[in-house]
Short mmCIF file of C-alpha atoms in Angstrom, two decimals:
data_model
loop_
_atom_site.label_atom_id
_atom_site.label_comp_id
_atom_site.label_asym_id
_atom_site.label_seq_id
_atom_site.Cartn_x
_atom_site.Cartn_y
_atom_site.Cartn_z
CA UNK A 1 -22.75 11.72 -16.50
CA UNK A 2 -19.89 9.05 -16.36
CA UNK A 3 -19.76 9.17 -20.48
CA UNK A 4 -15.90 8.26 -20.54
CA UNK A 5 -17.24 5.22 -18.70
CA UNK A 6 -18.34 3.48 -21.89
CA UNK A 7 -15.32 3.68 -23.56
CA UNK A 8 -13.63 1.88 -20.71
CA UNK A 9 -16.33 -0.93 -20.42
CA UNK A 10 -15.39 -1.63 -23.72
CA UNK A 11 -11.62 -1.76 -22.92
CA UNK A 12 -12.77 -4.24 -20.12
CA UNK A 13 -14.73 -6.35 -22.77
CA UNK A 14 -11.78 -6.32 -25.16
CA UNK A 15 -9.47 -7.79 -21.74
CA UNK A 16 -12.07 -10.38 -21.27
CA UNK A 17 -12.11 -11.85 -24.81
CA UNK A 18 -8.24 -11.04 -24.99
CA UNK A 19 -7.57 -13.57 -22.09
CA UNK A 20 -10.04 -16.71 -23.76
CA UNK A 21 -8.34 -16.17 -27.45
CA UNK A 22 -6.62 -19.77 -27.95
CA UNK A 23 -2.91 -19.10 -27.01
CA UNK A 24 -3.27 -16.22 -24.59
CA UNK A 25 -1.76 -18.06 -21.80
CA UNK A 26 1.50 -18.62 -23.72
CA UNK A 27 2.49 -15.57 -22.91
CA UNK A 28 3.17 -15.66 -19.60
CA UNK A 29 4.19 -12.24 -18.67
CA UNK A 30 1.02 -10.66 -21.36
CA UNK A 31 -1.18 -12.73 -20.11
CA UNK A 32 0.10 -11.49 -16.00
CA UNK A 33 -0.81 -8.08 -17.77
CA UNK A 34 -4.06 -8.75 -18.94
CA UNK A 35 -5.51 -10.22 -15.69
CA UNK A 36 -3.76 -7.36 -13.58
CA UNK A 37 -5.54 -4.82 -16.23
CA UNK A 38 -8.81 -7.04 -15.66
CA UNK A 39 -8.87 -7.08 -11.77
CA UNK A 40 -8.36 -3.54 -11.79
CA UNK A 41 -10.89 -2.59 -13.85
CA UNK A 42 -13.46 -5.11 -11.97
CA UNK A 43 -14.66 -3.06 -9.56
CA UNK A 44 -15.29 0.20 -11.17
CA UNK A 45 -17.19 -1.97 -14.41
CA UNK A 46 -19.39 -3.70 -11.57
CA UNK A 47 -20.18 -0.60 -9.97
CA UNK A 48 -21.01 1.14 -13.09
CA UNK A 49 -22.89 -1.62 -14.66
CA UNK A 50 -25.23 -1.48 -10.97
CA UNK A 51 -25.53 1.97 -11.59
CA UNK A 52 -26.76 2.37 -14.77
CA UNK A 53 -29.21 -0.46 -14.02
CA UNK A 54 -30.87 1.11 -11.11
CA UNK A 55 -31.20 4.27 -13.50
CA UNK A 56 -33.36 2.10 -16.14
CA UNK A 57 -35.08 1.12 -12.91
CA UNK A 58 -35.90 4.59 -11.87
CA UNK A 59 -37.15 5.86 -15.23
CA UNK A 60 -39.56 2.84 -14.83
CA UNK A 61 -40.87 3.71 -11.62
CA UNK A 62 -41.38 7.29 -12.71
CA UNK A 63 -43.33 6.42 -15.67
CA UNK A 64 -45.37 3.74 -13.47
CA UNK A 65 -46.13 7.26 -11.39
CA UNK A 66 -47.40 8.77 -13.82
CA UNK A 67 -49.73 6.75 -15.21
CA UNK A 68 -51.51 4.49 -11.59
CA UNK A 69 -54.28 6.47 -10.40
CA UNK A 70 -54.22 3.29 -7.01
CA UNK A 71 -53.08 5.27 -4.51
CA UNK A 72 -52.09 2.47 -2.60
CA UNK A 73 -49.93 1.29 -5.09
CA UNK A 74 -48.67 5.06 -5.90
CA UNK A 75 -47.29 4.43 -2.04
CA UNK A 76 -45.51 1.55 -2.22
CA UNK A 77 -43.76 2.92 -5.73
CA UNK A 78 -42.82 5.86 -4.57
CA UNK A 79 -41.04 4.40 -1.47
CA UNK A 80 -39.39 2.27 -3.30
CA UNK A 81 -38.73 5.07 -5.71
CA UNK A 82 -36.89 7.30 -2.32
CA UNK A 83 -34.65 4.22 -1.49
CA UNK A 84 -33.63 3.55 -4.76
CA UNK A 85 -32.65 7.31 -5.30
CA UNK A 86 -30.52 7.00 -2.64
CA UNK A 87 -28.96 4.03 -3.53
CA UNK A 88 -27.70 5.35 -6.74
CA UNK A 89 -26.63 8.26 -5.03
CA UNK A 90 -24.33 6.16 -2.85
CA UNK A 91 -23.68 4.57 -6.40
CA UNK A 92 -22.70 7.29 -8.00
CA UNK A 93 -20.55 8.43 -4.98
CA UNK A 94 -18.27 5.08 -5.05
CA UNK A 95 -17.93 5.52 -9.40
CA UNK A 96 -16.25 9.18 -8.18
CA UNK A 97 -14.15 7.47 -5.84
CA UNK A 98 -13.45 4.36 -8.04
CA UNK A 99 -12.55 6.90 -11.25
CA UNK A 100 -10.04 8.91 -8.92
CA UNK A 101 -6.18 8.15 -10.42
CA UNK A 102 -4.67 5.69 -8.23
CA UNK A 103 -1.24 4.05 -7.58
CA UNK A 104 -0.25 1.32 -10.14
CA UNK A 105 1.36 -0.29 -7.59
CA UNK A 106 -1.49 -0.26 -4.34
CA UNK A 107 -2.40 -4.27 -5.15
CA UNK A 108 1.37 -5.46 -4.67
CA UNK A 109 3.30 -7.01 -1.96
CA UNK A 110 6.01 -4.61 -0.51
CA UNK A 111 9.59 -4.89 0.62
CA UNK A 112 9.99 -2.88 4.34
CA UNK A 113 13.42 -1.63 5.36
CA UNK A 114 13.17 0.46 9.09
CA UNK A 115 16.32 1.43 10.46
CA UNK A 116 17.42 3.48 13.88
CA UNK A 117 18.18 6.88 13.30
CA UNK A 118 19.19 9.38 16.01
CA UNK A 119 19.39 7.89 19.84
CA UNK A 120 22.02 5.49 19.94
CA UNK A 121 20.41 2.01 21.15
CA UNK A 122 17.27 3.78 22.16
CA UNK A 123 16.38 3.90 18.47
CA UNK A 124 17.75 0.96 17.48
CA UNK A 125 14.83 -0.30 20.19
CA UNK A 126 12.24 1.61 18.93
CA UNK A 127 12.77 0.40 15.20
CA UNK A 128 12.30 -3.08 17.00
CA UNK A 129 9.15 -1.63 17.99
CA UNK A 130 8.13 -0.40 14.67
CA UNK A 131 8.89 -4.06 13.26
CA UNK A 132 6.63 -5.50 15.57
CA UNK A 133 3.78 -2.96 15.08
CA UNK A 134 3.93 -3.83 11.24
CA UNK A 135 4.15 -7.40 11.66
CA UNK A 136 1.34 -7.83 13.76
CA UNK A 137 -0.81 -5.16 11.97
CA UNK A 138 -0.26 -7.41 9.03
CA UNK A 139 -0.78 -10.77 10.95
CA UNK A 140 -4.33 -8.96 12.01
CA UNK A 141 -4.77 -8.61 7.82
CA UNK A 142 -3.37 -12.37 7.16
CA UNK A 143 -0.34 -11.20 4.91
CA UNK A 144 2.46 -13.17 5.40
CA UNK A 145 5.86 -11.41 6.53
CA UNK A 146 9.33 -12.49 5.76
CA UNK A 147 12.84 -11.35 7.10
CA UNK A 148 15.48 -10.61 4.10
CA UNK A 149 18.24 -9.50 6.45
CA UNK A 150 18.30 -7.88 10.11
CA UNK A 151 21.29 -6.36 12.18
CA UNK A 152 20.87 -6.31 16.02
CA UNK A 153 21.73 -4.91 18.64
CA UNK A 154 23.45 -6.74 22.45
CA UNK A 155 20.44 -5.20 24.00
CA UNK A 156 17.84 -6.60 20.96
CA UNK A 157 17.22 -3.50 19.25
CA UNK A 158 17.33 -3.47 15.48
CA UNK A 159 20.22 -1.31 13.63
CA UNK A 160 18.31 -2.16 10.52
CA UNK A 161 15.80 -4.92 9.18
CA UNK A 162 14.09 -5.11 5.95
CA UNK A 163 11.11 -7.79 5.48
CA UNK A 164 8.65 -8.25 2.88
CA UNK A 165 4.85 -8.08 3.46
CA UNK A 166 3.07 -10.09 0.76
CA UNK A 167 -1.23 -10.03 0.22
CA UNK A 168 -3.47 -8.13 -1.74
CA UNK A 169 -3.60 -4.43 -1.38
CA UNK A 170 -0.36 -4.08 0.77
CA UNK A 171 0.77 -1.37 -0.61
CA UNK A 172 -2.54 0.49 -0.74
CA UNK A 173 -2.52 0.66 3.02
CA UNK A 174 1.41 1.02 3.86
CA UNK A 175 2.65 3.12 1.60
CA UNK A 176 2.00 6.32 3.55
CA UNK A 177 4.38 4.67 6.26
CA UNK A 178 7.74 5.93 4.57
CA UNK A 179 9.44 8.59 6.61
CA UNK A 180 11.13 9.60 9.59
CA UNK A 181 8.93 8.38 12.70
CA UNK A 182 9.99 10.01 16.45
CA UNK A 183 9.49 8.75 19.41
CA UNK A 184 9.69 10.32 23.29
CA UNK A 185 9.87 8.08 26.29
CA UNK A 186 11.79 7.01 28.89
CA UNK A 187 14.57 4.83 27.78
CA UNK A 188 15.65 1.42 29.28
CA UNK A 189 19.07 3.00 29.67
CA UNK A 190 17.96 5.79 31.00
CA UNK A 191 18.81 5.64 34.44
CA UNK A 192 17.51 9.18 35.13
CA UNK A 193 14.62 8.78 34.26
CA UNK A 194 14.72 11.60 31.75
CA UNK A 195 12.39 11.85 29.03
CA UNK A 196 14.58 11.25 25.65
CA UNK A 197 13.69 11.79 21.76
CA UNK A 198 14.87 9.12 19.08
CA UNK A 199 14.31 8.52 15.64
CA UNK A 200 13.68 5.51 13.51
CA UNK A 201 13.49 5.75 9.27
CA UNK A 202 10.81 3.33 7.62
CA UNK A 203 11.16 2.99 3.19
CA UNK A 204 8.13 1.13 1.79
CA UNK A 205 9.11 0.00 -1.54
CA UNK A 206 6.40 -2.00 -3.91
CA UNK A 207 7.62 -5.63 -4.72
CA UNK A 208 8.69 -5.15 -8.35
CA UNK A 209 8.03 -8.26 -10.86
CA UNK A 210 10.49 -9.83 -12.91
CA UNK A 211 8.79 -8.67 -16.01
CA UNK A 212 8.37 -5.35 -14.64
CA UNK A 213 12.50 -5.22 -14.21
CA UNK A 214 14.97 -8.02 -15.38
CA UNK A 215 18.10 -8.10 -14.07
CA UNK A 216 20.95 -8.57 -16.39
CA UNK A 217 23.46 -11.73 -14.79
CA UNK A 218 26.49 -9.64 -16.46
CA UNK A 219 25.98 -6.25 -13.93
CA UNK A 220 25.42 -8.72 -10.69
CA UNK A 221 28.27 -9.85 -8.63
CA UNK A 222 27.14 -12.11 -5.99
CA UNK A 223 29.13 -13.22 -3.15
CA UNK A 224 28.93 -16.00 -0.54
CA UNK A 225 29.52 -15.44 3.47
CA UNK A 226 28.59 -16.81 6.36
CA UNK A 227 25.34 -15.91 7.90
CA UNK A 228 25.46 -15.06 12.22
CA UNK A 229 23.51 -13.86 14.35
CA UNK A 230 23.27 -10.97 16.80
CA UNK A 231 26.50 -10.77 18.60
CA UNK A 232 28.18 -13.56 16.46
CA UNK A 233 25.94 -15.97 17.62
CA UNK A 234 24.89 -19.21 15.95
CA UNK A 235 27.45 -18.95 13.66
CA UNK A 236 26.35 -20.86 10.53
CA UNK A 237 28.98 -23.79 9.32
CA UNK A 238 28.11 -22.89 5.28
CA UNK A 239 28.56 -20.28 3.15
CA UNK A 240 24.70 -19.74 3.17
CA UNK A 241 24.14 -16.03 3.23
CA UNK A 242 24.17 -14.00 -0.17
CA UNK A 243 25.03 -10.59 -0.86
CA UNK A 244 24.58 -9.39 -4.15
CA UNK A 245 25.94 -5.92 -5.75
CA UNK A 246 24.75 -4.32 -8.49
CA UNK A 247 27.15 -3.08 -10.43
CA UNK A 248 25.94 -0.01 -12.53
CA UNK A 249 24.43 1.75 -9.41
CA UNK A 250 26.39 -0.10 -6.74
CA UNK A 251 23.25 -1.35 -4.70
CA UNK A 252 24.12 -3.67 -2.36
CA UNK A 253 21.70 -6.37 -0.96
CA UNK A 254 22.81 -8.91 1.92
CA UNK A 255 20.58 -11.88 2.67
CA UNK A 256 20.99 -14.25 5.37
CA UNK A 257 17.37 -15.18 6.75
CA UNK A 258 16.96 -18.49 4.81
CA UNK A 259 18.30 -21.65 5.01
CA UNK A 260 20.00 -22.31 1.81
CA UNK A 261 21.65 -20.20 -0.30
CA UNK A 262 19.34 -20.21 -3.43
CA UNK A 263 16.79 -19.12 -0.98
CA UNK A 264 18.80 -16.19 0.06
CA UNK A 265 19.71 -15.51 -3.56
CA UNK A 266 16.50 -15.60 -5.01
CA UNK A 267 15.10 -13.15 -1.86
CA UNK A 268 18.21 -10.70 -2.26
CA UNK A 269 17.08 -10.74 -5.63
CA UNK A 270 13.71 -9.66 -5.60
CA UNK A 271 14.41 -6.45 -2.78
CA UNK A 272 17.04 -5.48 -5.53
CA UNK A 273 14.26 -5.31 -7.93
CA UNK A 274 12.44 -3.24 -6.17
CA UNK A 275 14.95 -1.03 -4.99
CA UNK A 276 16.17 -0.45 -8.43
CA UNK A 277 12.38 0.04 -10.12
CA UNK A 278 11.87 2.51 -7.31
CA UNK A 279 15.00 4.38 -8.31
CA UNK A 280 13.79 4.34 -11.83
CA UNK A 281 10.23 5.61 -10.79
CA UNK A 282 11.50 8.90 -8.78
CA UNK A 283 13.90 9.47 -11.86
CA UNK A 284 11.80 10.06 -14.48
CA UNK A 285 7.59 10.01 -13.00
CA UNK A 286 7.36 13.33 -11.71
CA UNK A 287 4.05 12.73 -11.77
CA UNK A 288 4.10 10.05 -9.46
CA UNK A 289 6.20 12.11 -6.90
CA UNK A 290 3.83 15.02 -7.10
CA UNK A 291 1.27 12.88 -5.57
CA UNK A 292 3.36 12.06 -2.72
CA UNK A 293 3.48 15.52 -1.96
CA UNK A 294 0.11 16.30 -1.36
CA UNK A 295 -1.68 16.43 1.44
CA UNK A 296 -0.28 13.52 3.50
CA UNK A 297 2.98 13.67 2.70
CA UNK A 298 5.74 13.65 -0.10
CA UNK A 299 6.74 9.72 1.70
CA UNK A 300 10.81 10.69 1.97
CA UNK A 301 12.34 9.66 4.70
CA UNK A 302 14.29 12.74 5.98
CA UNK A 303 10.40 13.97 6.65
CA UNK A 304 9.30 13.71 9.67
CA UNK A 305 5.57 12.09 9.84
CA UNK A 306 4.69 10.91 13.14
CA UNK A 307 5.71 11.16 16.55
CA UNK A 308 4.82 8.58 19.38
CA UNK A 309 4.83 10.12 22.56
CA UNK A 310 4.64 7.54 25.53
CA UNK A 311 4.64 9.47 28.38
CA UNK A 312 0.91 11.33 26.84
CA UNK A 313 0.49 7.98 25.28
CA UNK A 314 -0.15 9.67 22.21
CA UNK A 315 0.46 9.10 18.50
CA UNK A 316 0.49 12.09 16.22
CA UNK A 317 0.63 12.13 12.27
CA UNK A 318 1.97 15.70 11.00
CA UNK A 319 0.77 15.30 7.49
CA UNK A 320 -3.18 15.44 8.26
CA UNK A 321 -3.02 16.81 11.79
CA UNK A 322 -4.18 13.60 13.34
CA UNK A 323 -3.70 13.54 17.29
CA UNK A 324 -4.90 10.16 18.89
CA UNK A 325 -4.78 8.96 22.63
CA UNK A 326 -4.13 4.58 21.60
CA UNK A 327 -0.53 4.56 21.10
CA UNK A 328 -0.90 1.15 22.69
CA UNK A 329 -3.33 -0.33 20.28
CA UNK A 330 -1.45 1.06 17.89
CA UNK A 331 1.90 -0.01 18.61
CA UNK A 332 -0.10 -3.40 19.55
CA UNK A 333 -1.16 -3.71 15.69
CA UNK A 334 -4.60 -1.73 15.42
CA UNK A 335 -2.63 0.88 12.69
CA UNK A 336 -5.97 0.79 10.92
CA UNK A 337 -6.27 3.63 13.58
CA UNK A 338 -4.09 5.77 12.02
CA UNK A 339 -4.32 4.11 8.36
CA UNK A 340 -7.86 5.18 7.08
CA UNK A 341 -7.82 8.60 8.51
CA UNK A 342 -4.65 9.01 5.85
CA UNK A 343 -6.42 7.13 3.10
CA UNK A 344 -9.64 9.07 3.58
CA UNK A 345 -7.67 12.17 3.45
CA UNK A 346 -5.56 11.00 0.30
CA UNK A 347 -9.13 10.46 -1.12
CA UNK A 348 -10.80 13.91 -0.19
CA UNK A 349 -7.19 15.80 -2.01
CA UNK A 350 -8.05 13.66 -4.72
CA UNK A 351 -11.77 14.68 -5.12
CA UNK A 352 -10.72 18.00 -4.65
CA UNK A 353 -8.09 18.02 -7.35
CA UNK A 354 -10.66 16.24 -9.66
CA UNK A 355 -13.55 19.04 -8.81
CA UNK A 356 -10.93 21.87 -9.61
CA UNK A 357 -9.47 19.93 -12.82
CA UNK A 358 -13.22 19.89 -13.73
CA UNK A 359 -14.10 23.48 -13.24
CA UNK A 360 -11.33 24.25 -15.31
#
């Protein structure tokens, strides 16, 4: 069982000497390579290397059965005999998980755009509400979050935003999040009181690299403006805000959230990166795609994926059928409520697909 796992111990082996060889460092973008490779491969090599030392353990305690005539010491091996079984039960449960095909991307930061859809200011209000359920969902995970560029509303709804999220594992646990999310309440300019649907869109792109994508100077055209805020307010005296286009695709990216314009440039920058690697992902990975189609969800954002009803104070995910009763902890950061019943789900398609590939 688990034979392909010795072929990729030794492709973990050959990463470890690989990153001590005099020189390796030079390469700053190989070497980036070579510890991503490493990392990822950590856990499954650790799990596998407890596994298959628990098994030399077990043969030992099986011979030790069969030749002790004490039977007080017969006892005491073959309890410890019944807990180790289990363990490497357990054991060999992760390895099935760990050896499922994953995202390349689940370890990065991600760039977050959310913007109102149908409902007028109503759903320019709910995206606000959206922004703040992310941000403090990742403030309860310490990521940092930063604003690229935001367009609001007189009554402090949000026409659009996109923000980066930046830790470890980001992605892993937002990516189902892209989509069309509804929500039915009782809005603020409702005056009566008449239950009204909206609609916000949330895209969850994964922060591309500069050596995953490089940007060539001759197909950018930047431009200078003046950042403001909502309304026209605090109008800024210097050209500080950037908005960069990109020519071959015409992609535009505005950024106006920093204080000086290099900041701006270099964060306009990096959500064009990743706007233009996923482009190049959903052109040519089909792959890739077909996973987002399975069981929770193909991710686009003319699919709708959740609906928060306040009235009910319910949340409901349509992909997996999920019907809580917390929309307040929810919307108050607690998405892990919503999050692992999706990833556990993601995982149990997986397994399933694996089990079928392997009947085959």
């Amino acid at each position: 069982m688990f034979e392909e796992l010795y072929e990729v111990q030794r492709r973990y082996e050959e990463l470890a000497y690989r990153m001590t060889t005099p020189g390796a460092a030079a390469d700053a973008a190989g070497y980036a390579r070579l510890m991503r490779d490493y990392k990822e491969l950590t856990p499954l090599i650790e799990t596998w290397q407890r596994y298959r030392g628990l098994q030399a353990e077990i043969a030992e305690e099986e011979q030790a059965l069969e030749q002790e005539q004490d039977p007080a010491f017969t006892d005491m091996v073959q309890q410890e005999l019944r807990k180790n079984r289990e363990t490497l039960s357990v054991l060999e449960e992760n390895l099935r998980v760990l050896l499922l095909p994953r995202d390349a991307d689940d370890d990065k930061s991600i760039i977050m755009e959310i913007r109102a859809g149908t409902g007028g200011e109503e759903a320019a209000l709910f995206a606000r509400d959206l922004y703040r359920m992310y941000t403090m969902y990742a403030a309860r995970r310490g990521w940092g979050c930063e604003t690229v560029s935001a367009s609001e509303t007189e009554l402090g709804g949000l026409k659009e935003i996109v923000f980066s999220i930046e830790g470890a594992g980001v992605y892993s646990r937002l990516k189902f999040e892209s989509g069309a999310h509804r929500v039915q309440r009782v809005p603020q300019t409702e005056a009566q009181g008449r239950i009204q649907t909206s609609a916000a869109t949330v895209a969850v792109m994964p922060e591309a690299e500069e050596v995953e994508l490089e940007l060539d100077p001759r197909d950018l055209r930047i431009d200078t403006f003046r950042a403001s805020g909502a309304g026209g307010q605090h109008i800024n005296k210097t050209s500080s805000a950037i908005r960069v286009t990109h020519l071959p695709t015409g992609l535009v990216v505005e950024c106006q959230d920093q204080r000086s314009q290099r900041e701006n440039r270099d964060r306009a920058l990096k959500v064009l990166r990743s706007r233009l690697l996923q482009q190049k992902q959903q052109a040519y990975d089909q792959e890739y795609n077909a996973r987002r189609q399975s069981q929770v969800g193909s991710g686009d954002r003319s699919e709708r994926i959740r609906t928060y009803n306040f009235p009910q104070g319910r949340l409901t995910d349509h992909r997996i059928g999920l019907t809580i009763y917390r929309l307040d902890e929810v919307l108050d950061g607690d998405l892990d409520l919503v999050v692992e019943p999706l990833l556990l789900a993601d995982r149990e398609e997986k397994l399933k697909q694996q089990s079928g590939a392997g009947q085959g």
